Amino acid sequence: MPPTPDVLPVLPVLPAGHDFATYARTHWSRLVVTARLLTDDPGAAEELARRTLVRMCARWRRVPRNDVDFHVRRCLVRIHLRGLRGRRAARRRAVVVLRVWEGLADAEIAQLLGCSVGAVRARARHGLKEAGTDPGQLREVFTRAARDTVPSEVPLADLRAGGRIRRRRRLAVASAACAALLAPVALLAADRLGGGGAQDGTSGARPGDGSHEATSPIRVVAPGERVTAGAGVRIWLTADGGHWSVPLPGDDSDSPLDEPGVSLRLDSVNGGFFLSGLFHGLSGEPGRVEVRTGAGGSTTAKVLVLAGSPGWGIWYASTPLPRKNAEALLSVGGDDRVVTVYDASGRVAARSDREWWRI
């Protein structure tokens, strides 16, 4: 193995559609070295790198292709820190390794660790103080440790097998959760169809008794499950990215994108226009999707997501948009957006294009 240079080599730029095997072969040695510096244990380094790539393999389709290294580093560090008793010291060491060896800026490290830039700087100061040396000398120490680390050949078959197991396990858990959520709904529907409720034949819930509860606009569906969104309108999702049918049978086969975004589509139906679209590139399920109504107001859209694939899905407005309101939407200007997707914390995750009707 050739000696490791003082500056990390620039890895070849991989094409946007590169697969997991290409990434694993190209980055295995570097991951093992970084894991060695994090753990300070040659025996644990390869296991940490292996566990990291197994997890990444399980969700490879959902990892943004232009930011793979960030997600891999974050997974590596989180696995390392999870369950450690001396987590404070381990966090300091992780900051020092990421700063001195990986060459990341404090803002990048803060995003990776999920903390503030000030916390990163404080941990870096304490970490360097504990090391008893300056960044230049510490880089030499890391370089010598890297030279002594000889990674084995990348266990690609083991990584793929482990990734498949984790993916199936996650899908099984998601399916079980969906079944648990849908069971009360099915029982309620069966009770209503069977004439259940109060003995006088009326429903057990009465207006004004406080028994009504708001329902979530988010609905998890199975691949191909048809959902009636409006009169003559059925929409659905498929695992390969197919989605919706309005108002006649047909589908749009565009695959979900890795970058955050949301599309907007208007289809003529009885009573006006049916508004729907595809959101993609999110790190999880959206908190809500707000749609402008063209009359100075807005409405919360319904959302469909596939079990196990929360980063993308379909949104739709259950009430048709009147034609006069659609004309108002066509006249938006400046930085006005029709559709806004918010994440679970309430922050804006994606917005529709300003001039969506010209796309």
Short mmCIF file of C-alpha atoms in Angstrom, two decimals:
data_model
loop_
_atom_site.label_atom_id
_atom_site.label_comp_id
_atom_site.label_asym_id
_atom_site.label_seq_id
_atom_site.Cartn_x
_atom_site.Cartn_y
_atom_site.Cartn_z
CA MET A 1 0.00 0.00 0.00
CA PRO A 2 1.47 3.39 -0.97
CA PRO A 3 2.08 5.86 1.86
CA THR A 4 -0.80 8.15 2.76
CA PRO A 5 0.02 11.76 1.83
CA ASP A 6 -0.30 14.61 4.31
CA VAL A 7 -3.25 15.96 2.35
CA LEU A 8 -6.13 13.66 1.57
CA PRO A 9 -6.24 12.69 -2.12
CA VAL A 10 -9.00 14.09 -4.27
CA LEU A 11 -11.30 11.21 -5.11
CA PRO A 12 -12.50 10.91 -8.70
CA VAL A 13 -15.76 12.65 -9.45
CA LEU A 14 -18.45 10.05 -9.93
CA PRO A 15 -21.36 10.48 -12.33
CA ALA A 16 -24.68 11.66 -10.94
CA GLY A 17 -26.23 8.22 -11.36
CA HIS A 18 -23.40 6.19 -9.86
CA ASP A 19 -24.42 3.05 -8.02
CA PHE A 20 -23.66 1.88 -4.52
CA ALA A 21 -20.98 -0.61 -5.60
CA THR A 22 -18.97 2.13 -7.31
CA TYR A 23 -19.14 4.35 -4.26
CA ALA A 24 -18.22 1.55 -1.85
CA ARG A 25 -15.17 0.48 -3.88
CA THR A 26 -13.97 4.06 -4.28
CA HIS A 27 -14.44 5.20 -0.68
CA TRP A 28 -13.88 2.06 1.43
CA SER A 29 -10.23 2.76 2.29
CA ARG A 30 -10.90 6.36 3.21
CA LEU A 31 -13.85 5.39 5.41
CA VAL A 32 -11.77 2.81 7.26
CA VAL A 33 -9.03 5.39 7.90
CA THR A 34 -11.53 7.97 9.21
CA ALA A 35 -13.14 5.28 11.38
CA ARG A 36 -9.69 4.38 12.70
CA LEU A 37 -9.09 8.00 13.74
CA LEU A 38 -12.52 8.25 15.36
CA THR A 39 -12.29 5.04 17.36
CA ASP A 40 -8.54 4.97 17.95
CA ASP A 41 -9.00 1.21 17.62
CA PRO A 42 -7.73 -0.59 14.48
CA GLY A 43 -9.94 -3.58 15.22
CA ALA A 44 -13.14 -1.53 15.43
CA ALA A 45 -12.45 0.68 12.39
CA GLU A 46 -13.47 -1.76 9.67
CA GLU A 47 -16.57 -2.84 11.58
CA LEU A 48 -17.64 0.80 11.92
CA ALA A 49 -17.06 1.40 8.19
CA ARG A 50 -18.93 -1.80 7.33
CA ARG A 51 -21.96 -0.89 9.46
CA THR A 52 -22.01 2.56 7.91
CA LEU A 53 -22.07 1.27 4.33
CA VAL A 54 -24.69 -1.37 5.18
CA ARG A 55 -27.00 1.39 6.40
CA MET A 56 -26.27 3.52 3.35
CA CYS A 57 -26.92 0.58 1.03
CA ALA A 58 -30.32 0.03 2.65
CA ARG A 59 -31.46 3.57 1.78
CA TRP A 60 -29.23 4.28 -1.22
CA ARG A 61 -32.11 5.32 -3.49
CA ARG A 62 -33.05 8.10 -1.08
CA VAL A 63 -29.56 9.60 -0.73
CA PRO A 64 -29.06 12.82 -2.77
CA ARG A 65 -26.42 12.01 -5.39
CA ASN A 66 -24.77 15.41 -5.15
CA ASP A 67 -24.31 15.15 -1.38
CA VAL A 68 -23.48 11.50 -0.72
CA ASP A 69 -20.31 12.20 1.27
CA PHE A 70 -22.21 14.32 3.80
CA HIS A 71 -24.76 11.58 4.46
CA VAL A 72 -22.07 8.90 4.71
CA ARG A 73 -19.98 10.96 7.14
CA ARG A 74 -23.05 11.73 9.24
CA CYS A 75 -23.98 8.05 9.37
CA LEU A 76 -20.41 7.08 10.28
CA VAL A 77 -20.19 9.57 13.14
CA ARG A 78 -23.67 8.85 14.50
CA ILE A 79 -23.06 5.11 14.61
CA HIS A 80 -19.75 5.75 16.37
CA LEU A 81 -21.26 8.08 18.97
CA ARG A 82 -24.38 6.04 19.64
CA GLY A 83 -24.17 4.17 22.92
CA LEU A 84 -20.76 5.50 23.98
CA ARG A 85 -20.44 6.27 27.66
CA GLY A 86 -17.84 8.98 27.15
CA ARG A 87 -19.88 10.71 24.47
CA ARG A 88 -18.60 14.20 25.36
CA ALA A 89 -14.98 13.21 24.78
CA ALA A 90 -15.97 11.24 21.68
CA ARG A 91 -17.76 14.27 20.25
CA ARG A 92 -14.68 16.41 20.81
CA ARG A 93 -12.52 13.86 19.05
CA ALA A 94 -15.02 13.63 16.18
CA VAL A 95 -14.93 17.41 15.72
CA VAL A 96 -11.14 17.39 15.69
CA VAL A 97 -10.99 14.53 13.16
CA LEU A 98 -13.54 16.16 10.88
CA ARG A 99 -11.81 19.51 11.12
CA VAL A 100 -8.14 18.51 10.95
CA TRP A 101 -8.24 15.31 8.89
CA GLU A 102 -11.34 15.67 6.72
CA GLY A 103 -10.81 19.41 6.29
CA LEU A 104 -14.45 20.37 6.91
CA ALA A 105 -15.51 23.88 7.84
CA ASP A 106 -17.13 24.48 11.22
CA ALA A 107 -20.51 25.13 9.56
CA GLU A 108 -20.31 21.76 7.75
CA ILE A 109 -19.41 19.97 10.97
CA ALA A 110 -22.32 21.66 12.75
CA GLN A 111 -24.76 20.41 10.11
CA LEU A 112 -23.26 16.94 10.28
CA LEU A 113 -23.46 16.69 14.08
CA GLY A 114 -26.73 18.59 14.40
CA CYS A 115 -25.37 21.30 16.68
CA SER A 116 -24.45 24.99 16.50
CA VAL A 117 -21.26 26.39 15.02
CA GLY A 118 -20.38 27.75 18.45
CA ALA A 119 -20.60 24.26 19.95
CA VAL A 120 -18.29 22.95 17.22
CA ARG A 121 -15.70 25.63 17.96
CA ALA A 122 -15.89 25.00 21.70
CA ARG A 123 -15.43 21.25 21.22
CA ALA A 124 -12.53 21.86 18.85
CA ARG A 125 -10.78 24.02 21.46
CA HIS A 126 -11.27 21.43 24.18
CA GLY A 127 -10.26 18.61 21.84
CA LEU A 128 -7.01 20.28 20.82
CA LYS A 129 -6.31 21.12 24.47
CA GLU A 130 -6.79 17.48 25.46
CA ALA A 131 -4.52 16.40 22.60
CA GLY A 132 -1.86 18.81 23.86
CA THR A 133 -0.82 19.90 20.38
CA ASP A 134 -1.68 22.24 17.54
CA PRO A 135 -3.59 21.31 14.35
CA GLY A 136 -0.40 20.95 12.29
CA GLN A 137 1.20 18.46 14.66
CA LEU A 138 -2.09 16.64 15.11
CA ARG A 139 -2.38 16.25 11.35
CA GLU A 140 1.02 14.54 11.36
CA VAL A 141 -0.20 12.20 14.10
CA PHE A 142 -3.28 11.37 12.06
CA THR A 143 -1.13 10.82 8.96
CA ARG A 144 1.08 8.29 10.75
CA ALA A 145 -2.01 6.47 12.05
CA ALA A 146 -3.45 6.42 8.53
CA ARG A 147 -0.23 4.94 7.14
CA ASP A 148 -0.41 2.16 9.70
CA THR A 149 -4.02 1.37 8.70
CA VAL A 150 -4.22 -1.21 5.91
CA PRO A 151 -7.87 -1.76 4.98
CA SER A 152 -8.93 -5.14 3.69
CA GLU A 153 -10.73 -5.53 0.38
CA VAL A 154 -14.18 -3.98 0.41
CA PRO A 155 -16.71 -6.67 1.48
CA LEU A 156 -19.19 -5.71 -1.22
CA ALA A 157 -21.27 -8.90 -1.09
CA ASP A 158 -21.61 -8.60 2.69
CA LEU A 159 -22.58 -4.92 2.41
CA ARG A 160 -25.28 -5.63 -0.16
CA ALA A 161 -26.67 -8.56 1.80
CA GLY A 162 -26.78 -6.51 4.99
CA GLY A 163 -28.42 -3.63 3.14
CA ARG A 164 -31.14 -5.91 1.76
CA ILE A 165 -31.85 -7.28 5.24
CA ARG A 166 -32.13 -3.79 6.74
CA ARG A 167 -34.33 -2.60 3.88
CA ARG A 168 -36.71 -5.55 4.25
CA ARG A 169 -36.79 -5.12 8.01
CA ARG A 170 -37.63 -1.44 7.66
CA LEU A 171 -40.39 -2.15 5.15
CA ALA A 172 -41.79 -4.85 7.42
CA VAL A 173 -41.85 -2.44 10.37
CA ALA A 174 -43.49 0.24 8.22
CA SER A 175 -46.10 -2.22 6.98
CA ALA A 176 -46.85 -3.36 10.51
CA ALA A 177 -47.20 0.26 11.63
CA CYS A 178 -49.54 0.99 8.73
CA ALA A 179 -51.63 -2.06 9.59
CA ALA A 180 -51.83 -0.93 13.21
CA LEU A 181 -52.92 2.55 12.12
CA LEU A 182 -55.49 1.30 9.63
CA ALA A 183 -57.02 -1.35 11.91
CA PRO A 184 -59.10 1.13 13.96
CA VAL A 185 -60.30 2.75 10.73
CA ALA A 186 -61.38 -0.63 9.35
CA LEU A 187 -63.17 -1.51 12.57
CA LEU A 188 -64.95 1.84 12.57
CA ALA A 189 -66.00 1.40 8.95
CA ALA A 190 -67.26 -2.13 9.66
CA ASP A 191 -69.19 -0.84 12.65
CA ARG A 192 -70.86 1.84 10.55
CA LEU A 193 -71.66 -0.54 7.70
CA GLY A 194 -73.10 -3.01 10.15
CA GLY A 195 -75.39 -0.42 11.74
CA GLY A 196 -73.25 -0.02 14.84
CA GLY A 197 -73.41 3.00 17.11
CA ALA A 198 -76.00 4.00 19.66
CA GLN A 199 -78.88 1.65 20.24
CA ASP A 200 -81.36 4.14 18.81
CA GLY A 201 -79.66 3.73 15.41
CA THR A 202 -77.79 7.02 15.46
CA SER A 203 -74.05 7.49 15.48
CA GLY A 204 -72.32 7.52 18.84
CA ALA A 205 -70.71 10.90 18.07
CA ARG A 206 -73.11 13.85 18.22
CA PRO A 207 -72.51 17.47 17.27
CA GLY A 208 -71.37 19.54 20.19
CA ASP A 209 -70.41 16.62 22.44
CA GLY A 210 -66.67 17.24 21.95
CA SER A 211 -66.08 13.80 20.44
CA HIS A 212 -64.95 15.10 17.01
CA GLU A 213 -61.19 15.04 16.45
CA ALA A 214 -59.26 16.60 13.56
CA THR A 215 -57.81 14.04 11.16
CA SER A 216 -54.27 14.22 9.74
CA PRO A 217 -53.94 15.19 6.06
CA ILE A 218 -51.09 12.66 5.70
CA ARG A 219 -52.09 9.20 4.51
CA VAL A 220 -49.73 6.26 3.96
CA VAL A 221 -50.77 4.06 1.04
CA ALA A 222 -49.66 0.79 -0.48
CA PRO A 223 -48.09 0.70 -3.97
CA GLY A 224 -50.87 0.92 -6.56
CA GLU A 225 -53.59 1.64 -4.00
CA ARG A 226 -56.24 3.83 -5.68
CA VAL A 227 -57.44 6.86 -3.76
CA THR A 228 -60.54 8.82 -4.79
CA ALA A 229 -59.45 12.45 -4.64
CA GLY A 230 -62.55 13.99 -6.21
CA ALA A 231 -65.40 13.39 -8.61
CA GLY A 232 -64.03 11.19 -11.39
CA VAL A 233 -60.45 11.51 -10.07
CA ARG A 234 -58.33 8.63 -8.80
CA ILE A 235 -54.66 8.90 -7.86
CA TRP A 236 -52.02 6.45 -6.69
CA LEU A 237 -48.30 5.84 -6.18
CA THR A 238 -46.09 3.01 -7.39
CA ALA A 239 -42.72 1.91 -6.08
CA ASP A 240 -40.99 2.85 -9.35
CA GLY A 241 -42.17 6.46 -9.21
CA GLY A 242 -45.42 6.31 -11.19
CA HIS A 243 -48.16 8.52 -9.86
CA TRP A 244 -51.72 9.80 -10.32
CA SER A 245 -54.46 9.55 -12.95
CA VAL A 246 -56.67 12.55 -13.76
CA PRO A 247 -59.45 12.25 -14.83
CA LEU A 248 -59.01 9.36 -17.31
CA PRO A 249 -56.64 6.38 -16.89
CA GLY A 250 -53.00 7.32 -17.42
CA ASP A 251 -49.91 8.01 -15.40
CA ASP A 252 -46.86 10.18 -15.23
CA SER A 253 -43.75 7.99 -15.08
CA ASP A 254 -41.27 10.67 -14.00
CA SER A 255 -39.18 9.25 -11.18
CA PRO A 256 -38.89 11.18 -7.90
CA LEU A 257 -35.87 13.48 -7.83
CA ASP A 258 -33.23 13.66 -5.14
CA GLU A 259 -33.26 17.46 -4.91
CA PRO A 260 -36.03 19.10 -2.80
CA GLY A 261 -38.81 20.35 -5.03
CA VAL A 262 -42.53 20.33 -5.69
CA SER A 263 -44.51 20.37 -8.94
CA LEU A 264 -47.93 21.81 -9.67
CA ARG A 265 -50.50 20.43 -12.09
CA LEU A 266 -53.97 21.73 -13.05
CA ASP A 267 -56.51 19.41 -14.63
CA SER A 268 -59.98 20.44 -15.75
CA VAL A 269 -62.78 18.70 -13.84
CA ASN A 270 -66.43 19.45 -13.13
CA GLY A 271 -66.58 22.60 -11.05
CA GLY A 272 -63.19 24.02 -11.95
CA PHE A 273 -59.65 22.68 -11.80
CA PHE A 274 -58.14 19.81 -9.83
CA LEU A 275 -54.78 20.85 -8.28
CA SER A 276 -52.16 18.21 -7.57
CA GLY A 277 -48.43 17.68 -7.78
CA LEU A 278 -45.37 15.69 -6.82
CA PHE A 279 -43.00 16.65 -3.99
CA HIS A 280 -39.57 15.03 -3.72
CA GLY A 281 -36.13 15.20 -2.12
CA LEU A 282 -37.34 15.58 1.47
CA SER A 283 -35.53 13.90 4.37
CA GLY A 284 -38.82 12.63 5.79
CA GLU A 285 -42.56 13.10 5.62
CA PRO A 286 -43.73 16.68 5.09
CA GLY A 287 -45.41 18.51 7.95
CA ARG A 288 -47.97 20.04 5.61
CA VAL A 289 -48.42 21.33 2.07
CA GLU A 290 -50.01 24.76 1.64
CA VAL A 291 -51.65 25.72 -1.69
CA ARG A 292 -52.77 29.20 -2.65
CA THR A 293 -56.39 29.43 -3.73
CA GLY A 294 -56.02 32.44 -6.01
CA ALA A 295 -58.38 34.52 -3.87
CA GLY A 296 -55.88 35.79 -1.32
CA GLY A 297 -56.22 32.68 0.81
CA SER A 298 -54.71 29.22 1.01
CA THR A 299 -55.69 25.66 1.80
CA THR A 300 -53.90 22.66 3.32
CA ALA A 301 -53.51 19.92 0.73
CA LYS A 302 -53.91 16.19 1.28
CA VAL A 303 -50.72 14.13 0.99
CA LEU A 304 -50.03 10.53 -0.06
CA VAL A 305 -46.71 8.83 0.68
CA LEU A 306 -45.52 5.27 0.21
CA ALA A 307 -44.68 3.17 3.25
CA GLY A 308 -40.90 3.17 3.67
CA SER A 309 -40.39 6.07 1.22
CA PRO A 310 -41.40 9.24 3.10
CA GLY A 311 -39.20 11.64 1.12
CA TRP A 312 -41.55 11.95 -1.84
CA GLY A 313 -45.21 11.60 -2.70
CA ILE A 314 -48.29 13.31 -4.08
CA TRP A 315 -50.20 16.31 -2.76
CA TYR A 316 -53.69 17.27 -3.91
CA ALA A 317 -56.40 19.78 -3.05
CA SER A 318 -59.63 17.89 -2.38
CA THR A 319 -61.80 20.86 -3.43
CA PRO A 320 -61.73 21.94 -7.11
CA LEU A 321 -60.36 25.42 -7.74
CA PRO A 322 -62.90 27.74 -9.43
CA ARG A 323 -61.91 28.92 -12.89
CA LYS A 324 -61.76 32.57 -11.84
CA ASN A 325 -59.32 31.65 -9.07
CA ALA A 326 -57.15 29.69 -11.54
CA GLU A 327 -56.91 32.84 -13.66
CA ALA A 328 -55.70 34.73 -10.59
CA LEU A 329 -52.99 32.12 -10.05
CA LEU A 330 -51.74 32.64 -13.59
CA SER A 331 -51.15 36.30 -12.84
CA VAL A 332 -48.84 35.81 -9.84
CA GLY A 333 -45.61 37.75 -10.03
CA GLY A 334 -42.47 38.57 -8.07
CA ASP A 335 -41.52 35.82 -5.66
CA ASP A 336 -45.04 34.50 -5.24
CA ARG A 337 -45.30 30.71 -5.13
CA VAL A 338 -48.46 28.65 -5.42
CA VAL A 339 -47.33 25.55 -3.48
CA THR A 340 -45.17 25.50 -0.33
CA VAL A 341 -44.03 22.30 1.40
CA TYR A 342 -43.12 22.54 5.09
CA ASP A 343 -41.09 19.93 6.97
CA ALA A 344 -42.00 18.47 10.34
CA SER A 345 -40.38 21.41 12.19
CA GLY A 346 -42.42 23.97 10.25
CA ARG A 347 -39.59 25.19 8.01
CA VAL A 348 -40.00 25.61 4.26
CA ALA A 349 -38.69 22.48 2.52
CA ALA A 350 -39.69 23.23 -1.09
CA ARG A 351 -41.67 25.69 -3.20
CA SER A 352 -43.15 25.50 -6.66
CA ASP A 353 -41.51 27.46 -9.48
CA ARG A 354 -42.65 31.04 -9.96
CA GLU A 355 -43.51 30.49 -13.62
CA TRP A 356 -44.71 26.89 -13.36
CA TRP A 357 -47.25 27.28 -16.21
CA ARG A 358 -44.42 27.84 -18.71
CA ILE A 359 -42.61 24.59 -17.90
#
